[in-house]
XYZ file of C-alpha atoms in Angstrom:
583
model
C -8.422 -31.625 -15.549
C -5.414 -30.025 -14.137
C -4.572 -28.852 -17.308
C -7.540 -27.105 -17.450
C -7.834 -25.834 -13.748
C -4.246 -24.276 -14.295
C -5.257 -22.481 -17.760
C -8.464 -21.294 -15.683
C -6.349 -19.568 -13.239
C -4.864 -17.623 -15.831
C -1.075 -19.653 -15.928
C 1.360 -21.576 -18.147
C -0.571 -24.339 -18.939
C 1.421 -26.908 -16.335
C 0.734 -30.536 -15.105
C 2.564 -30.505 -11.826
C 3.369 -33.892 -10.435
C 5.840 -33.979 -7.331
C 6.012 -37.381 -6.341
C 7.708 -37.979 -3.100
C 8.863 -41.495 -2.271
C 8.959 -42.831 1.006
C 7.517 -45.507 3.287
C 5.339 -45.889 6.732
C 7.891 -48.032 8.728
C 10.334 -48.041 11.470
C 14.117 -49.068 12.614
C 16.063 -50.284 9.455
C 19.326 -48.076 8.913
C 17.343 -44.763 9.743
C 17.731 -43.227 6.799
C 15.427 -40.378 5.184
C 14.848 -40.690 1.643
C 12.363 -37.995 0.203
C 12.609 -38.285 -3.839
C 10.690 -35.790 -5.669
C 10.318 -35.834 -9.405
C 9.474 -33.114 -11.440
C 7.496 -35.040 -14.048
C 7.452 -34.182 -17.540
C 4.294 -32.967 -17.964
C 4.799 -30.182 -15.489
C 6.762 -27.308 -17.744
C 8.288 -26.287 -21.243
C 11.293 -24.749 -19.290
C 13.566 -25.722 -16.305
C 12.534 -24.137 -12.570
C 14.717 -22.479 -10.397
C 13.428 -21.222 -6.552
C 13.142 -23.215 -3.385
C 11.972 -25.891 -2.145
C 10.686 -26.996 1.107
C 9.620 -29.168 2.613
C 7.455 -29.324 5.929
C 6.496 -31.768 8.368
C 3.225 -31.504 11.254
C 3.068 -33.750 13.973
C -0.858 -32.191 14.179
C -3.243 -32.034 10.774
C -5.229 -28.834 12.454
C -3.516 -26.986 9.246
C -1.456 -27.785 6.755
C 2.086 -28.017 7.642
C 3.522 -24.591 5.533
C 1.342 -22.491 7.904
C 2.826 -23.711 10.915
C 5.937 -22.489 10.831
C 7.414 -19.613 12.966
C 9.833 -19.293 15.375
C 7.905 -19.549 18.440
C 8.033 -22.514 20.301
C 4.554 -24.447 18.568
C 6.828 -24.482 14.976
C 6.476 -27.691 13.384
C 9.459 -28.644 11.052
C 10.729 -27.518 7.622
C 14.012 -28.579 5.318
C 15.047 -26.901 2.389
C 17.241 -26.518 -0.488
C 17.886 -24.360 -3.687
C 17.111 -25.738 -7.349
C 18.656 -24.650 -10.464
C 17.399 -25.849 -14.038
C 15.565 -28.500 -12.349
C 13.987 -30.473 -15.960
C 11.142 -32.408 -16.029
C 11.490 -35.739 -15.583
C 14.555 -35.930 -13.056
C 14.754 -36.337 -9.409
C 15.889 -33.884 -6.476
C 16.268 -36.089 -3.128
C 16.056 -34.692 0.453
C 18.114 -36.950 3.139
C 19.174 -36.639 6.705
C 22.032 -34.363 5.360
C 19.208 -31.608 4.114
C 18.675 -28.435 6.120
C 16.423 -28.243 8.598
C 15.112 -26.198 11.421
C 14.124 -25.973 14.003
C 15.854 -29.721 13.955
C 18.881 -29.400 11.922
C 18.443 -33.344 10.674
C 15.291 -35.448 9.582
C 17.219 -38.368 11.151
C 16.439 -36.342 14.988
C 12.680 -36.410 14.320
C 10.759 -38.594 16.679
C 9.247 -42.110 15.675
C 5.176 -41.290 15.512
C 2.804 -40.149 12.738
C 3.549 -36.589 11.096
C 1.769 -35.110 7.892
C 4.230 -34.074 5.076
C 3.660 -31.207 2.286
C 6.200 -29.703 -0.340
C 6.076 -26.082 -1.190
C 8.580 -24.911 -4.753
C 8.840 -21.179 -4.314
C 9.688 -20.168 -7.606
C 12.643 -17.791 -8.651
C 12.950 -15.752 -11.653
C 16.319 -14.284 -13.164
C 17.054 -10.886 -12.960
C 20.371 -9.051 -14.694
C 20.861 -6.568 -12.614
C 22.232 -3.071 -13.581
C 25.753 -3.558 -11.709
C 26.339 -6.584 -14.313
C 25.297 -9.388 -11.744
C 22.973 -12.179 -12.213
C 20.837 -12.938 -9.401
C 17.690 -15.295 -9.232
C 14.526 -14.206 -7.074
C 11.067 -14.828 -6.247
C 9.335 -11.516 -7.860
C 6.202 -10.246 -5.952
C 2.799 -11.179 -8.205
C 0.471 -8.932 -6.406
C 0.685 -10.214 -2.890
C 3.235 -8.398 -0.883
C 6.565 -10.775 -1.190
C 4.637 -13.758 0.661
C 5.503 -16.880 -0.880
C 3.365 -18.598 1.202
C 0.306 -16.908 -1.097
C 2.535 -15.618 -4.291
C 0.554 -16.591 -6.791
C 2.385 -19.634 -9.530
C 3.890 -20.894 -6.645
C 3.086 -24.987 -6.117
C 2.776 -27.038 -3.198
C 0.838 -30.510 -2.391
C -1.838 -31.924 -0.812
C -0.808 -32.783 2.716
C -0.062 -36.204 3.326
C -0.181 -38.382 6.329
C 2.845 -40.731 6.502
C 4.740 -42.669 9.511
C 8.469 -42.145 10.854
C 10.648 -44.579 12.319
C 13.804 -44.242 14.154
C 16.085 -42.217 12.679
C 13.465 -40.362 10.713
C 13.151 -43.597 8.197
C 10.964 -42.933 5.777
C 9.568 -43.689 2.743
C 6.063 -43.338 0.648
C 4.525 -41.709 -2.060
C 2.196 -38.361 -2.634
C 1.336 -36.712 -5.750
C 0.855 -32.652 -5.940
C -1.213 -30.544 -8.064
C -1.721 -27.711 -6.204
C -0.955 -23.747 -7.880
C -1.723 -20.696 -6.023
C -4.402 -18.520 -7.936
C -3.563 -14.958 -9.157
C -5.031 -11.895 -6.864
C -7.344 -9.325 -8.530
C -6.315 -6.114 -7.925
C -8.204 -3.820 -5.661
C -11.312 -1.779 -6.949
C -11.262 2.299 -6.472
C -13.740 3.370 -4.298
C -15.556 6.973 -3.517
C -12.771 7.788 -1.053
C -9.865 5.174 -1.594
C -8.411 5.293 -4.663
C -5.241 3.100 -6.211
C -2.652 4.674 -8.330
C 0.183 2.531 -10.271
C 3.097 3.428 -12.217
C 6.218 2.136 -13.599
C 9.293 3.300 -12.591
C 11.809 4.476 -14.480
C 14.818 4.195 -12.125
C 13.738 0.694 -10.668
C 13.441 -0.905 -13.803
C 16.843 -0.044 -15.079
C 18.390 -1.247 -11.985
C 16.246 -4.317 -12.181
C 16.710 -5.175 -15.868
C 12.820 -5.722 -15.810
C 9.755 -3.622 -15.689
C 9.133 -2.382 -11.863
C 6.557 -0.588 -10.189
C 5.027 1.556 -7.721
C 1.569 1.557 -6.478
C 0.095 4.363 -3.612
C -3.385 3.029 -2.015
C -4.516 6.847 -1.279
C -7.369 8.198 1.024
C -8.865 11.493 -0.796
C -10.002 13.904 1.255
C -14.390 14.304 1.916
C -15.399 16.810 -0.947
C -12.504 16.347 -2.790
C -12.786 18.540 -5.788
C -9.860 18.434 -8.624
C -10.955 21.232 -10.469
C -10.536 23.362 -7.033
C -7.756 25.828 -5.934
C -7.953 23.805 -2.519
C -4.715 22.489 -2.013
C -3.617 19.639 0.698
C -0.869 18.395 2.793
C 0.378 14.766 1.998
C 0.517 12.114 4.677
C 2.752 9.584 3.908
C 2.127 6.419 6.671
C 4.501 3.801 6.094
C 4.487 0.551 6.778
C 4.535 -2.882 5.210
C 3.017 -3.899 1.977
C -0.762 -2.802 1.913
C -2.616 -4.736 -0.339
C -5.798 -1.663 -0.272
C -6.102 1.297 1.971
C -7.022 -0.466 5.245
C -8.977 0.955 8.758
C -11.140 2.834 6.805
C -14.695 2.181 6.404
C -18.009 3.897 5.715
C -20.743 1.369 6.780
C -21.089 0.623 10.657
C -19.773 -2.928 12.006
C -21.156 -6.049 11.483
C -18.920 -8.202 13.184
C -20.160 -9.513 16.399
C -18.575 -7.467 19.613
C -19.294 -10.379 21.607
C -17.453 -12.960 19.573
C -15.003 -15.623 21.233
C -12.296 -15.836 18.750
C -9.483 -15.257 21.014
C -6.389 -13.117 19.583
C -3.270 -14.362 21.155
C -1.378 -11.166 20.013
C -3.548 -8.824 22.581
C -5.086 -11.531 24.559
C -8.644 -10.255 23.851
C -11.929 -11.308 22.054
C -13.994 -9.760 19.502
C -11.178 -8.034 17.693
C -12.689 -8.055 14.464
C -15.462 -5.848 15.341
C -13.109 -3.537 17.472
C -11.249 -2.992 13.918
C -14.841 -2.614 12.115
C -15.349 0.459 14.733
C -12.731 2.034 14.538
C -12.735 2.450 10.779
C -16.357 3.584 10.923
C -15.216 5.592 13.668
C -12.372 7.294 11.147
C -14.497 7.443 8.306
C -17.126 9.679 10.650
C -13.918 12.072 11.450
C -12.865 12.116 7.952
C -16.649 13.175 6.695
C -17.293 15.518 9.523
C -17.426 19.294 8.539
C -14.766 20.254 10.623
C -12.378 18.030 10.509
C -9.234 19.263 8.491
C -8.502 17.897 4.815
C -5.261 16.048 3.540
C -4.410 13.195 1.714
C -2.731 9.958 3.046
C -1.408 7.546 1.313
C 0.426 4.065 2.183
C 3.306 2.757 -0.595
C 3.005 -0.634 -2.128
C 6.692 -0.869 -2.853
C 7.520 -4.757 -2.513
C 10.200 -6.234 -4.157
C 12.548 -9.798 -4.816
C 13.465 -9.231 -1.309
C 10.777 -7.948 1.067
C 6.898 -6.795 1.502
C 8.708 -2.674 1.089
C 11.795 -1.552 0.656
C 12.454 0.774 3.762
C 11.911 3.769 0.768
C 15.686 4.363 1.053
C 18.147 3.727 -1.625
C 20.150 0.747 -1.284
C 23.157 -1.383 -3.091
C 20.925 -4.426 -3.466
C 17.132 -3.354 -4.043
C 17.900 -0.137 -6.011
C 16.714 3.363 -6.130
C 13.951 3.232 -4.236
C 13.788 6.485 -1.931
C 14.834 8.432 -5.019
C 12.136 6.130 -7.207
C 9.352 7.103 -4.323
C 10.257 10.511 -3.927
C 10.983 11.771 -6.656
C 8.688 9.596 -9.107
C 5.422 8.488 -6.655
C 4.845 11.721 -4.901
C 4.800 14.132 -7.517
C 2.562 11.959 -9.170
C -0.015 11.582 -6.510
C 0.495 15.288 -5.725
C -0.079 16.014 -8.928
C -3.506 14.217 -9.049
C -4.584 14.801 -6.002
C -4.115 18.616 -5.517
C -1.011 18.768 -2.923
C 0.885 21.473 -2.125
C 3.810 19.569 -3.878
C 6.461 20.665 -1.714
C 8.149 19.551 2.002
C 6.191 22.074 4.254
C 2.889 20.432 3.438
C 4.801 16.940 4.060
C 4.483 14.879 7.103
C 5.601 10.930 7.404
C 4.995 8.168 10.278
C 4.209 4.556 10.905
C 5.570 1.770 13.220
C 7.785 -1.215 13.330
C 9.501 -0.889 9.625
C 7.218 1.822 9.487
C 8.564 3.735 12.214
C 12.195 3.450 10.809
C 11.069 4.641 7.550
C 9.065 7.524 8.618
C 12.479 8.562 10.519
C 14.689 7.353 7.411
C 13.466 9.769 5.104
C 13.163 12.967 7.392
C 16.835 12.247 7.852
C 17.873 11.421 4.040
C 15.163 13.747 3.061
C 15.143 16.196 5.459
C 13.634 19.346 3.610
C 10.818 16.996 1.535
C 8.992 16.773 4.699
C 7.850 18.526 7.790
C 7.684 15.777 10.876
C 8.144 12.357 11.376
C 6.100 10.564 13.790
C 8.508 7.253 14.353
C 7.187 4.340 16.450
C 9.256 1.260 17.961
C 10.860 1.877 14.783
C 13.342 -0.813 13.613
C 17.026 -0.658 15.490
C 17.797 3.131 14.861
C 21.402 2.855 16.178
C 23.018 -0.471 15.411
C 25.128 -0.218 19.152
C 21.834 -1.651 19.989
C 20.604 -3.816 16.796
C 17.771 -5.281 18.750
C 20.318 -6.889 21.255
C 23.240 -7.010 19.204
C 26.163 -4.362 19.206
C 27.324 -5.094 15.377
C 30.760 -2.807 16.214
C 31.912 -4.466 19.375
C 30.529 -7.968 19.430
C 31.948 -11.193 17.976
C 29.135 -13.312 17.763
C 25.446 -12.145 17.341
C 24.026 -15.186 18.517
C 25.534 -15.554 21.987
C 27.013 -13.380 23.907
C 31.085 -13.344 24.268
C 32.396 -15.638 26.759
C 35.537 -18.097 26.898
C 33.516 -20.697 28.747
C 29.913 -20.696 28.434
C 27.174 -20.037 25.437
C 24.383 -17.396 26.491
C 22.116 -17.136 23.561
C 21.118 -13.903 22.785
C 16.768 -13.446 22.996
C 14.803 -12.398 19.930
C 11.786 -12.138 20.729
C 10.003 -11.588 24.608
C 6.495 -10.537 25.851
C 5.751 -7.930 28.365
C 6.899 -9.987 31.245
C 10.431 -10.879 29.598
C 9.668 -14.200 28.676
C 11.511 -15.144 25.665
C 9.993 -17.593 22.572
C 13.088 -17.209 20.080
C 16.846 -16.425 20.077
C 18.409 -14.407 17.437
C 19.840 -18.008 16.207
C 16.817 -19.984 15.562
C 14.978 -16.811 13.850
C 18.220 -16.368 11.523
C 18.035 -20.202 11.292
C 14.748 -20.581 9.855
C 15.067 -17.749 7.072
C 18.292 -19.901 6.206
C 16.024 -22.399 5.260
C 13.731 -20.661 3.852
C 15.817 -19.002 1.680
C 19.605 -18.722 1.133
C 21.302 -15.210 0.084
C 18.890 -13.213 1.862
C 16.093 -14.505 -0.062
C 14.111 -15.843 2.863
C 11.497 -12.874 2.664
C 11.697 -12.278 6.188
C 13.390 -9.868 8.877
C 16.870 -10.419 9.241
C 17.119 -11.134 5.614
C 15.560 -7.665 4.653
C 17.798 -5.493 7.256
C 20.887 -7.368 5.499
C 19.074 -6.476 2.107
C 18.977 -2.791 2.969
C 22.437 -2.215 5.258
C 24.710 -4.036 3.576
C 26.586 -3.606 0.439
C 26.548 -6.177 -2.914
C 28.973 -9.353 -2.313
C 30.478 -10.779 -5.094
C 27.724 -13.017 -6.373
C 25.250 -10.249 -6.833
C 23.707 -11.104 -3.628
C 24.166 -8.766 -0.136
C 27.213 -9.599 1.909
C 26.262 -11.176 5.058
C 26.454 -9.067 8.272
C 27.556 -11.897 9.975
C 27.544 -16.361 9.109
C 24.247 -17.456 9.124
C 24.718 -20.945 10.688
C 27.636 -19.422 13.270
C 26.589 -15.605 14.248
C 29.910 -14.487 13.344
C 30.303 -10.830 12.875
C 31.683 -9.814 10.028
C 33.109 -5.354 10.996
C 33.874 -4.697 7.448
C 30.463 -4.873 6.755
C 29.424 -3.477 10.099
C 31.180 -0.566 8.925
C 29.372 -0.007 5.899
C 25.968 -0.331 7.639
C 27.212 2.835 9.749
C 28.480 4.792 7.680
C 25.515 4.444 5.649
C 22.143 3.628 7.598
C 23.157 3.638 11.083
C 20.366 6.607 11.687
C 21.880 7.853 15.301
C 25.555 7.842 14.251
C 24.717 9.660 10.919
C 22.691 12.755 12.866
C 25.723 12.659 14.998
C 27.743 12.795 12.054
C 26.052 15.446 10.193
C 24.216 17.567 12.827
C 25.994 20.909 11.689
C 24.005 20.514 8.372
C 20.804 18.692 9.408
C 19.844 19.659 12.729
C 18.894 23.579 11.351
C 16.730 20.981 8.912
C 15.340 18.967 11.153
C 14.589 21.304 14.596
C 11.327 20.474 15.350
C 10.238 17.138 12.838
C 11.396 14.279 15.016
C 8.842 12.550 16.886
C 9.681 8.871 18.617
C 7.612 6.773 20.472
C 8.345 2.765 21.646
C 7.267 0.525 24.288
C 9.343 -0.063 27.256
C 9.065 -3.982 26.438
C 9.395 -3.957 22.822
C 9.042 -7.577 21.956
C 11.986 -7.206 19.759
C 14.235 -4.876 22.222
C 13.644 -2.297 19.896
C 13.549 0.160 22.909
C 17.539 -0.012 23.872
C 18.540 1.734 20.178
C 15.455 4.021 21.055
C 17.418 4.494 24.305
C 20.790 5.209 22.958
C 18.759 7.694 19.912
C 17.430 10.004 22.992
C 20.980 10.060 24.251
C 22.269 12.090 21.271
C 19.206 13.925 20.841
C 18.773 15.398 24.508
C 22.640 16.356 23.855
C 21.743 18.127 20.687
C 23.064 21.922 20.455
C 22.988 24.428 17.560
C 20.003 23.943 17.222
C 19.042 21.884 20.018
C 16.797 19.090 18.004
C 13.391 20.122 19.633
C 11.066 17.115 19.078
C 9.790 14.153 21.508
C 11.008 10.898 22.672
C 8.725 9.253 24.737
C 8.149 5.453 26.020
C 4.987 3.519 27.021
C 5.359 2.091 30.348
C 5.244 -1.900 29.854
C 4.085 -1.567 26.748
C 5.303 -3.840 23.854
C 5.279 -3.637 20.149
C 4.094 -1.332 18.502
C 3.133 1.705 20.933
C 2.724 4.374 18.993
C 2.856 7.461 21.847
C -1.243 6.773 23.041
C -0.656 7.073 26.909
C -4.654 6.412 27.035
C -5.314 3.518 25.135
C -3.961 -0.051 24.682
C -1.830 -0.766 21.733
C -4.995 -2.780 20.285
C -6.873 0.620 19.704
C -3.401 2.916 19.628
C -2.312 1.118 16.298
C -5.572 1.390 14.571
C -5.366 5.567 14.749
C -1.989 6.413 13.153
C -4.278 8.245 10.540
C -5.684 10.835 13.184
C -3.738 10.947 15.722
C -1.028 13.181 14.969
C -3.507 16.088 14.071
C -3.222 18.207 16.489
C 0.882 18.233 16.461
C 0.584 18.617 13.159
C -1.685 21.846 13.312
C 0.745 23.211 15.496
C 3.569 22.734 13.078
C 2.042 24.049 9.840
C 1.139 27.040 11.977
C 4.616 27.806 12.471
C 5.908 26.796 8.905
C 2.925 27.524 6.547
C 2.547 30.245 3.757
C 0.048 32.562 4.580
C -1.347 31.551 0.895
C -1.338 27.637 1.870
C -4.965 27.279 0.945
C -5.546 24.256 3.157
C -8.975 23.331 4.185
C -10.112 23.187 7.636
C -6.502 23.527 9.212
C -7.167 26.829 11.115
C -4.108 28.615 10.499
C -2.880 31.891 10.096
């Protein structure tokens, strides 16, 4: 049957069978001995990724989704497999990697549930000549967690002893289905392509897809012609916060959200993209196009649309090969007046990224709590003058340095355990998280094919080589600085920046240092906005009215009106826009 069930979900016809050996009893010499066996049945070919595996002290969930860095994680080991045949045996011990305990053999005595995970890698020969082995995206937005052909097990229940003794047995079967793609609709449409520049870099066919929201009335046999919105952000599996039926959630719903500490969320989002769709349809309102990028990749849900040593082309690739396309369909005026960018989080740095490396392909950016924007401030971290990134330098005492805080300044992570967990998820930067993905983009190719660490995972040590590179090359503050004789005449007027005061991940302070240069701007002085939202944490996007619950759900909108005002400054008077009100 699991042959069949596997050829059903559209796979290599695979058995799995991960049999973990271990047993439900205490004391003894407190050894862990976790031996999984790939059996034979399971593959015509060896399997390379990583594998984990995670342990619950709760069976509300399974064990792989409940793991973060706050401070309700439950546990997780891993380790990298190479050629791993059917039919031999891959042990975890009290030597394996773990966080946020660094050894089974420190896990409590008491009754845990178990489950292994394989994320699976595939090879890639690179362009450069290197050989590097990934987990490639299969329509999900980099998550291993969901990625479909990845395998995990059935959750087992099994008892530690003292010195996290253990030994049992539990038998997986488990494959994670393939996603259907998302179905065009009246007003969002989905447009695909393969790129020509990514996939010689890659050694392997790549693509781009844009999820794009056509304007109401949109004709393509008209002489109407419309600006492009480009909203960044991370990987968008369909246009979302649109909608054109009315809510049918229930506003009175107690599922609580612990991210806004409210209720009835669900039906707040419903409204507001009924609310949007009623703008977007309304007579009056003015017509453009918006679309978000799906540009995931080995490393990440996006690829911060810049070009970069270790992911490739892909600001060139999305300039240069996306955008005319959908400009093409989608009657745009095809060139940077009729160009505007924003987002938040990695969206805000990318909406900034590209009016700076781009700077006469677009018209504004609308940046909020973008990602560290001057690396004197890399969340907390100054990557020029300090030696450790995980505590702050002192002879005689260890200060860890915070990662993440709420509005009130209480801190759930450090720096170290959030750069310790993608360590275990994932070695080389292939952890598909944060960190991992800033290393990805800033720094250049090591030796192995894989990026050169900014600083030693396990340690926080610094390495200023590299810290150089990442200036010279992404730091976004130090490069204005650097170039304002030649950008700031391109860029007077297009650089809008908004972040909470209490950024949960301190984005504010390279905010901070941003404004510094900015305000001091002459010839031309730089003419644009840097605000902040009074206690407000991630991701504020400028709203000084509304709560970043309803703030982060308008990004599509709310720019309007600062955008008017721009294209009736910069406009041809034969723009043939509809509903703008210009010239």
């Amino acid at each position: 049957m699991a042959n069949s069930r596997l050829i059903r979900l559209g796979l290599p016809p695979l058995l799995l069978i991960i049999l973990f050996l271990f047993s439900s009893c205490g004391g003894g010499d407190g050894k862990a001995d976790i031996s999984i066996t790939l059996a034979t049945e399971i593959a015509a070919e060896p399997l390379d990724g990583r594998l984990l595996v995670m342990i619950a002290d709760n069976d509300t969930r399974e064990p792989r989704l409940q793991i973060s860095s706050g401070s309700s994680t439950q546990l997780i080991f891993g380790m990298d497999v190479e050629g791993w045949e059917p039919g031999t045996v891959i042990r975890f011990d009290n030597a394996s990697t773990g966080y946020p305990l660094e050894s089974m053999s420190e896990i409590p005595p008491g009754d845990y549930w178990i489950q292994a995970f394989l994320n699976r890698y595939e090879t890639f020969n690179l362009a450069t000549g290197h050989t590097v082995k990934m987990h490639m995206d299969q329509g999900e937005g980099q998550q291993w967690l969901r990625s479909p052909g990845n395998i995990y097990s059935e959750p087992v229940k099994i008892t530690i002893g003292e010195g996290g003794k253990m030994k049992a047995e539990m038998k997986a079967d488990r494959v994670i289905p393939p996603i259907d793609p998302p179905e065009d609709t009246e007003f969002i449409k989905h447009v695909r392509i393969q790129s020509k520049m990514l996939t010689e870099f890659w050694g392997r066919p790549m693509y781009l897809q844009a999820n794009v929201l056509v304007p109401s009335g949109f004709d393509p046999g008209s002489d109407a012609r419309y600006p492009l919105f480009v909203f960044h952000g991370h990987f968008p599996y369909t246009f979302d916060g649109f909608r054109t039926t009315p809510p049918d959630a229930d506003p009175n719903d107690n599922v609580y959200n612990s991210r806004f500490n409210i209720t009835g969320y669900e039906y707040i989002q419903q409204k507001e993209a009924y609310d949007f769709y009623l703008k977007w349809i309304s007579p009056s309102f003015p017509r453009y196009v918006v679309i978000e990028i799906q540009h995931q990749n080995p490393y990440y849900d996006d690829s911060y649309a810049i070009n970069s040593a270790n992911l490739g082309p892909y600001g060139d690739a999305i300039m240069y090969e996306l955008i005319p396309e959908i400009e093409k369909r989608f009657n745009c005026v095809g060139e940077g007046w009729a160009r505007f960018t924003y987002g938040g989080s990695t969206g805000g740095w990318e909406a900034l990224a590209v009016q700076v490396f781009y700077p006469d392909e677009f018209n504004g950016c609308f940046a909020a709590c973008p990602d560290p924007i001057d690396f004197r401030a890399y969340t907390v971290v100054n990557i020029y003058e300090d030696k450790n990134a995980y505590y702050l330098d002192s002879r005689f005492k260890r200060t860890p340095r915070p990662g993440h805080r709420d509005y009130r300044g209480h801190v759930s992570s450090t720096i170290e355990e959030q750069n310790r967990l993608e360590y275990v998820m994932g070695t080389n930067s292939r952890s598909g998280d944060q960190w991992d993905i800033w290393q990805a983009v800033f720094s250049p190719r090591g030796d192995n094919g894989y990026p050169k660490p900014i600083w030693d995972k396990l340690t926080g040590v610094i390495d200023h080589e590299v810290a150089e590179y990442w200036k010279e090359n992404y730091d976004l503050r130090f490069i204005l600085e650097r170039d304002w004789e030649k950008l700031g005449p391109k860029l007077e007027g297009k650089i809008h920046i908004y972040c909470g005061d209490m950024d949960n991940y301190y984005l504010n302070n390279a905010v901070r240092l941003m404004e510094d240069f900015l305000e001091s701007t002459t010839n031309p002085y730089y003419d644009g906005v840097v605000k902040y939202g009074d206690g407000f944490e991630h991701c504020w996007n400028g709203d000084p009215d509304n709560p970043n619950y309803i703030s982060r759900l308008r990004y599509n909108w709310f720019y309007n009106d600062i955008i008017k005002e721009r294209l009736a400054k910069t406009a041809p008077k034969n723009h043939r826009l509809v509903n703008w009100g210009i010239w």
